[in-house]
PDB file of N, CA and C in Angstrom:
ATOM      1  N   UNK A   1       0.843  -1.176   0.000  1.00 76.00           N
ATOM      2  CA  UNK A   1       0.000   0.000   0.000  1.00 76.00           C
ATOM      3  C   UNK A   1       0.888   1.239   0.000  1.00 76.00           C
ATOM      4  N   UNK A   2       0.576   2.160  -0.861  1.00 75.00           N
ATOM      5  CA  UNK A   2       1.279   3.431  -0.926  1.00 75.00           C
ATOM      6  C   UNK A   2       0.284   4.509  -0.504  1.00 75.00           C
ATOM      7  N   UNK A   3       0.504   5.166   0.649  1.00 75.00           N
ATOM      8  CA  UNK A   3      -0.451   6.170   1.126  1.00 75.00           C
ATOM      9  C   UNK A   3      -0.652   7.296   0.113  1.00 75.00           C
ATOM     10  N   UNK A   4      -1.850   7.830   0.097  1.00 72.00           N
ATOM     11  CA  UNK A   4      -2.177   8.963  -0.765  1.00 72.00           C
ATOM     12  C   UNK A   4      -1.774  10.244  -0.045  1.00 72.00           C
ATOM     13  N   UNK A   5      -0.908  11.023  -0.666  1.00 71.00           N
ATOM     14  CA  UNK A   5      -0.476  12.269  -0.055  1.00 71.00           C
ATOM     15  C   UNK A   5      -1.293  13.459  -0.543  1.00 71.00           C
ATOM     16  N   UNK A   6      -2.126  13.252  -1.549  1.00 74.00           N
ATOM     17  CA  UNK A   6      -2.983  14.321  -2.049  1.00 74.00           C
ATOM     18  C   UNK A   6      -4.407  14.047  -1.583  1.00 74.00           C
ATOM     19  N   UNK A   7      -4.815  14.705  -0.521  1.00 74.00           N
ATOM     20  CA  UNK A   7      -6.123  14.465   0.085  1.00 74.00           C
ATOM     21  C   UNK A   7      -7.281  14.926  -0.788  1.00 74.00           C
ATOM     22  N   UNK A   8      -7.012  15.571  -1.903  1.00 87.00           N
ATOM     23  CA  UNK A   8      -8.075  16.136  -2.728  1.00 87.00           C
ATOM     24  C   UNK A   8      -8.421  15.287  -3.938  1.00 87.00           C
ATOM     25  N   UNK A   9      -8.009  14.039  -3.968  1.00 93.00           N
ATOM     26  CA  UNK A   9      -8.327  13.185  -5.107  1.00 93.00           C
ATOM     27  C   UNK A   9      -9.506  12.272  -4.778  1.00 93.00           C
ATOM     28  N   UNK A  10     -10.410  12.122  -5.747  1.00 94.00           N
ATOM     29  CA  UNK A  10     -11.536  11.212  -5.597  1.00 94.00           C
ATOM     30  C   UNK A  10     -11.524  10.217  -6.752  1.00 94.00           C
ATOM     31  N   UNK A  11     -12.020   9.024  -6.463  1.00 95.00           N
ATOM     32  CA  UNK A  11     -12.119   7.963  -7.461  1.00 95.00           C
ATOM     33  C   UNK A  11     -13.567   7.892  -7.916  1.00 95.00           C
ATOM     34  N   UNK A  12     -13.789   7.904  -9.222  1.00 96.00           N
ATOM     35  CA  UNK A  12     -15.129   7.778  -9.786  1.00 96.00           C
ATOM     36  C   UNK A  12     -15.376   6.310 -10.073  1.00 96.00           C
ATOM     37  N   UNK A  13     -16.410   5.742  -9.432  1.00 97.00           N
ATOM     38  CA  UNK A  13     -16.720   4.320  -9.563  1.00 97.00           C
ATOM     39  C   UNK A  13     -18.136   4.175 -10.075  1.00 97.00           C
ATOM     40  N   UNK A  14     -18.283   3.508 -11.217  1.00 96.00           N
ATOM     41  CA  UNK A  14     -19.607   3.260 -11.777  1.00 96.00           C
ATOM     42  C   UNK A  14     -20.151   1.972 -11.170  1.00 96.00           C
ATOM     43  N   UNK A  15     -21.276   2.093 -10.485  1.00 92.00           N
ATOM     44  CA  UNK A  15     -21.937   0.932  -9.895  1.00 92.00           C
ATOM     45  C   UNK A  15     -23.116   0.555 -10.777  1.00 92.00           C
ATOM     46  N   UNK A  16     -23.994  -0.274 -10.311  1.00 85.00           N
ATOM     47  CA  UNK A  16     -25.125  -0.729 -11.106  1.00 85.00           C
ATOM     48  C   UNK A  16     -25.951   0.387 -11.711  1.00 85.00           C
ATOM     49  N   UNK A  17     -26.532   0.120 -12.862  1.00 84.00           N
ATOM     50  CA  UNK A  17     -27.437   1.024 -13.577  1.00 84.00           C
ATOM     51  C   UNK A  17     -26.768   2.337 -13.978  1.00 84.00           C
ATOM     52  N   UNK A  18     -25.461   2.324 -14.168  1.00 85.00           N
ATOM     53  CA  UNK A  18     -24.768   3.514 -14.637  1.00 85.00           C
ATOM     54  C   UNK A  18     -24.570   4.611 -13.612  1.00 85.00           C
ATOM     55  N   UNK A  19     -24.883   4.338 -12.361  1.00 95.00           N
ATOM     56  CA  UNK A  19     -24.707   5.331 -11.298  1.00 95.00           C
ATOM     57  C   UNK A  19     -23.220   5.478 -10.975  1.00 95.00           C
ATOM     58  N   UNK A  20     -22.742   6.709 -10.883  1.00 96.00           N
ATOM     59  CA  UNK A  20     -21.335   6.961 -10.574  1.00 96.00           C
ATOM     60  C   UNK A  20     -21.226   7.513  -9.156  1.00 96.00           C
ATOM     61  N   UNK A  21     -20.408   6.852  -8.346  1.00 95.00           N
ATOM     62  CA  UNK A  21     -20.165   7.292  -6.971  1.00 95.00           C
ATOM     63  C   UNK A  21     -18.773   7.874  -6.878  1.00 95.00           C
ATOM     64  N   UNK A  22     -18.605   8.816  -5.961  1.00 95.00           N
ATOM     65  CA  UNK A  22     -17.307   9.431  -5.714  1.00 95.00           C
ATOM     66  C   UNK A  22     -16.796   8.949  -4.359  1.00 95.00           C
ATOM     67  N   UNK A  23     -15.598   8.398  -4.354  1.00 94.00           N
ATOM     68  CA  UNK A  23     -14.970   7.922  -3.121  1.00 94.00           C
ATOM     69  C   UNK A  23     -13.607   8.587  -2.986  1.00 94.00           C
ATOM     70  N   UNK A  24     -13.306   9.070  -1.804  1.00 93.00           N
ATOM     71  CA  UNK A  24     -12.004   9.709  -1.594  1.00 93.00           C
ATOM     72  C   UNK A  24     -10.893   8.671  -1.690  1.00 93.00           C
ATOM     73  N   UNK A  25      -9.869   8.975  -2.452  1.00 94.00           N
ATOM     74  CA  UNK A  25      -8.725   8.096  -2.616  1.00 94.00           C
ATOM     75  C   UNK A  25      -7.957   8.024  -1.306  1.00 94.00           C
ATOM     76  N   UNK A  26      -7.746   6.813  -0.794  1.00 93.00           N
ATOM     77  CA  UNK A  26      -7.028   6.632   0.473  1.00 93.00           C
ATOM     78  C   UNK A  26      -5.575   6.238   0.257  1.00 93.00           C
ATOM     79  N   UNK A  27      -5.339   5.423  -0.783  1.00 92.00           N
ATOM     80  CA  UNK A  27      -3.986   4.926  -1.048  1.00 92.00           C
ATOM     81  C   UNK A  27      -3.969   4.284  -2.425  1.00 92.00           C
ATOM     82  N   UNK A  28      -2.756   3.927  -2.863  1.00 92.00           N
ATOM     83  CA  UNK A  28      -2.588   3.179  -4.110  1.00 92.00           C
ATOM     84  C   UNK A  28      -2.093   1.785  -3.754  1.00 92.00           C
ATOM     85  N   UNK A  29      -2.606   0.773  -4.422  1.00 91.00           N
ATOM     86  CA  UNK A  29      -2.162  -0.604  -4.217  1.00 91.00           C
ATOM     87  C   UNK A  29      -0.758  -0.747  -4.803  1.00 91.00           C
ATOM     88  N   UNK A  30       0.194  -1.150  -3.979  1.00 90.00           N
ATOM     89  CA  UNK A  30       1.588  -1.252  -4.424  1.00 90.00           C
ATOM     90  C   UNK A  30       1.774  -2.335  -5.489  1.00 90.00           C
ATOM     91  N   UNK A  31       0.956  -3.381  -5.468  1.00 91.00           N
ATOM     92  CA  UNK A  31       1.108  -4.476  -6.430  1.00 91.00           C
ATOM     93  C   UNK A  31       0.463  -4.159  -7.776  1.00 91.00           C
ATOM     94  N   UNK A  32      -0.796  -3.737  -7.753  1.00 89.00           N
ATOM     95  CA  UNK A  32      -1.523  -3.513  -9.007  1.00 89.00           C
ATOM     96  C   UNK A  32      -1.447  -2.066  -9.492  1.00 89.00           C
ATOM     97  N   UNK A  33      -1.148  -1.155  -8.582  1.00 89.00           N
ATOM     98  CA  UNK A  33      -1.138   0.259  -8.941  1.00 89.00           C
ATOM     99  C   UNK A  33      -2.513   0.892  -8.934  1.00 89.00           C
ATOM    100  N   UNK A  34      -3.531   0.126  -8.572  1.00 93.00           N
ATOM    101  CA  UNK A  34      -4.901   0.625  -8.562  1.00 93.00           C
ATOM    102  C   UNK A  34      -5.237   1.396  -7.300  1.00 93.00           C
ATOM    103  N   UNK A  35      -6.317   2.177  -7.356  1.00 94.00           N
ATOM    104  CA  UNK A  35      -6.720   2.981  -6.202  1.00 94.00           C
ATOM    105  C   UNK A  35      -7.386   2.136  -5.114  1.00 94.00           C
ATOM    106  N   UNK A  36      -7.159   2.528  -3.858  1.00 95.00           N
ATOM    107  CA  UNK A  36      -7.800   1.912  -2.707  1.00 95.00           C
ATOM    108  C   UNK A  36      -8.713   2.946  -2.053  1.00 95.00           C
ATOM    109  N   UNK A  37      -9.918   2.518  -1.699  1.00 95.00           N
ATOM    110  CA  UNK A  37     -10.915   3.396  -1.085  1.00 95.00           C
ATOM    111  C   UNK A  37     -11.527   2.675   0.106  1.00 95.00           C
ATOM    112  N   UNK A  38     -12.350   3.384   0.873  1.00 94.00           N
ATOM    113  CA  UNK A  38     -13.072   2.759   1.979  1.00 94.00           C
ATOM    114  C   UNK A  38     -14.421   2.260   1.483  1.00 94.00           C
ATOM    115  N   UNK A  39     -14.787   1.039   1.895  1.00 93.00           N
ATOM    116  CA  UNK A  39     -16.115   0.531   1.557  1.00 93.00           C
ATOM    117  C   UNK A  39     -17.131   1.067   2.569  1.00 93.00           C
ATOM    118  N   UNK A  40     -18.369   0.667   2.451  1.00 91.00           N
ATOM    119  CA  UNK A  40     -19.415   1.229   3.320  1.00 91.00           C
ATOM    120  C   UNK A  40     -19.271   0.819   4.782  1.00 91.00           C
ATOM    121  N   UNK A  41     -18.420  -0.179   5.053  1.00 95.00           N
ATOM    122  CA  UNK A  41     -18.178  -0.622   6.424  1.00 95.00           C
ATOM    123  C   UNK A  41     -16.902  -0.026   7.002  1.00 95.00           C
ATOM    124  N   UNK A  42     -16.204   0.792   6.202  1.00 94.00           N
ATOM    125  CA  UNK A  42     -14.983   1.433   6.671  1.00 94.00           C
ATOM    126  C   UNK A  42     -13.716   0.637   6.411  1.00 94.00           C
ATOM    127  N   UNK A  43     -13.827  -0.442   5.648  1.00 95.00           N
ATOM    128  CA  UNK A  43     -12.658  -1.245   5.323  1.00 95.00           C
ATOM    129  C   UNK A  43     -11.967  -0.759   4.057  1.00 95.00           C
ATOM    130  N   UNK A  44     -10.665  -0.869   4.007  1.00 95.00           N
ATOM    131  CA  UNK A  44      -9.888  -0.455   2.849  1.00 95.00           C
ATOM    132  C   UNK A  44      -9.948  -1.551   1.785  1.00 95.00           C
ATOM    133  N   UNK A  45     -10.457  -1.215   0.602  1.00 96.00           N
ATOM    134  CA  UNK A  45     -10.619  -2.196  -0.478  1.00 96.00           C
ATOM    135  C   UNK A  45     -10.167  -1.598  -1.807  1.00 96.00           C
ATOM    136  N   UNK A  46      -9.886  -2.478  -2.755  1.00 96.00           N
ATOM    137  CA  UNK A  46      -9.592  -2.032  -4.116  1.00 96.00           C
ATOM    138  C   UNK A  46     -10.868  -1.436  -4.698  1.00 96.00           C
ATOM    139  N   UNK A  47     -10.752  -0.282  -5.323  1.00 96.00           N
ATOM    140  CA  UNK A  47     -11.919   0.399  -5.889  1.00 96.00           C
ATOM    141  C   UNK A  47     -12.638  -0.476  -6.908  1.00 96.00           C
ATOM    142  N   UNK A  48     -11.902  -1.327  -7.602  1.00 95.00           N
ATOM    143  CA  UNK A  48     -12.501  -2.181  -8.625  1.00 95.00           C
ATOM    144  C   UNK A  48     -13.462  -3.211  -8.037  1.00 95.00           C
ATOM    145  N   UNK A  49     -13.381  -3.478  -6.731  1.00 95.00           N
ATOM    146  CA  UNK A  49     -14.327  -4.399  -6.099  1.00 95.00           C
ATOM    147  C   UNK A  49     -15.707  -3.767  -5.918  1.00 95.00           C
ATOM    148  N   UNK A  50     -15.779  -2.448  -5.946  1.00 95.00           N
ATOM    149  CA  UNK A  50     -17.050  -1.745  -5.760  1.00 95.00           C
ATOM    150  C   UNK A  50     -17.765  -1.463  -7.076  1.00 95.00           C
ATOM    151  N   UNK A  51     -17.054  -1.599  -8.183  1.00 95.00           N
ATOM    152  CA  UNK A  51     -17.639  -1.318  -9.492  1.00 95.00           C
ATOM    153  C   UNK A  51     -16.536  -1.051 -10.494  1.00 95.00           C
ATOM    154  N   UNK A  52     -16.910  -0.428 -11.600  1.00 96.00           N
ATOM    155  CA  UNK A  52     -15.957  -0.109 -12.660  1.00 96.00           C
ATOM    156  C   UNK A  52     -15.338   1.263 -12.387  1.00 96.00           C
ATOM    157  N   UNK A  53     -14.022   1.293 -12.271  1.00 96.00           N
ATOM    158  CA  UNK A  53     -13.329   2.555 -12.022  1.00 96.00           C
ATOM    159  C   UNK A  53     -13.322   3.370 -13.301  1.00 96.00           C
ATOM    160  N   UNK A  54     -13.891   4.567 -13.237  1.00 95.00           N
ATOM    161  CA  UNK A  54     -13.987   5.440 -14.413  1.00 95.00           C
ATOM    162  C   UNK A  54     -12.924   6.528 -14.419  1.00 95.00           C
ATOM    163  N   UNK A  55     -12.232   6.715 -13.313  1.00 94.00           N
ATOM    164  CA  UNK A  55     -11.166   7.699 -13.297  1.00 94.00           C
ATOM    165  C   UNK A  55     -10.899   8.236 -11.901  1.00 94.00           C
ATOM    166  N   UNK A  56      -9.868   9.056 -11.826  1.00 92.00           N
ATOM    167  CA  UNK A  56      -9.494   9.744 -10.596  1.00 92.00           C
ATOM    168  C   UNK A  56      -9.429  11.223 -10.944  1.00 92.00           C
ATOM    169  N   UNK A  57     -10.034  12.057 -10.117  1.00 92.00           N
ATOM    170  CA  UNK A  57     -10.028  13.492 -10.411  1.00 92.00           C
ATOM    171  C   UNK A  57      -9.856  14.279  -9.129  1.00 92.00           C
ATOM    172  N   UNK A  58      -9.595  15.556  -9.289  1.00 88.00           N
ATOM    173  CA  UNK A  58      -9.473  16.447  -8.146  1.00 88.00           C
ATOM    174  C   UNK A  58     -10.827  16.694  -7.509  1.00 88.00           C
ATOM    175  N   UNK A  59     -10.843  16.858  -6.222  1.00 69.00           N
ATOM    176  CA  UNK A  59     -12.067  17.137  -5.489  1.00 69.00           C
ATOM    177  C   UNK A  59     -12.188  18.644  -5.334  1.00 69.00           C
ATOM    178  N   UNK A  60     -13.155  19.240  -6.015  1.00 63.00           N
ATOM    179  CA  UNK A  60     -13.316  20.685  -6.011  1.00 63.00           C
ATOM    180  C   UNK A  60     -14.213  21.201  -4.889  1.00 63.00           C
ATOM    181  N   UNK A  61     -14.605  20.336  -4.008  1.00 55.00           N
ATOM    182  CA  UNK A  61     -15.521  20.743  -2.927  1.00 55.00           C
ATOM    183  C   UNK A  61     -14.808  21.516  -1.869  1.00 55.00           C
TER     184      UNK A  61
END
């Protein structure tokens, strides 16, 4: 796991029926290079387990 040093990045994940959710990027997986986010129970998981990763973008909020 490689910690995320940019707290303003969010991962766009497409779940069922084309709905896109935004999850704050927590870290990068050292093996696959993919983003890690928190699931609804607070556990750190690969974003791809929650749906199709559509991208990572800056959080303008």
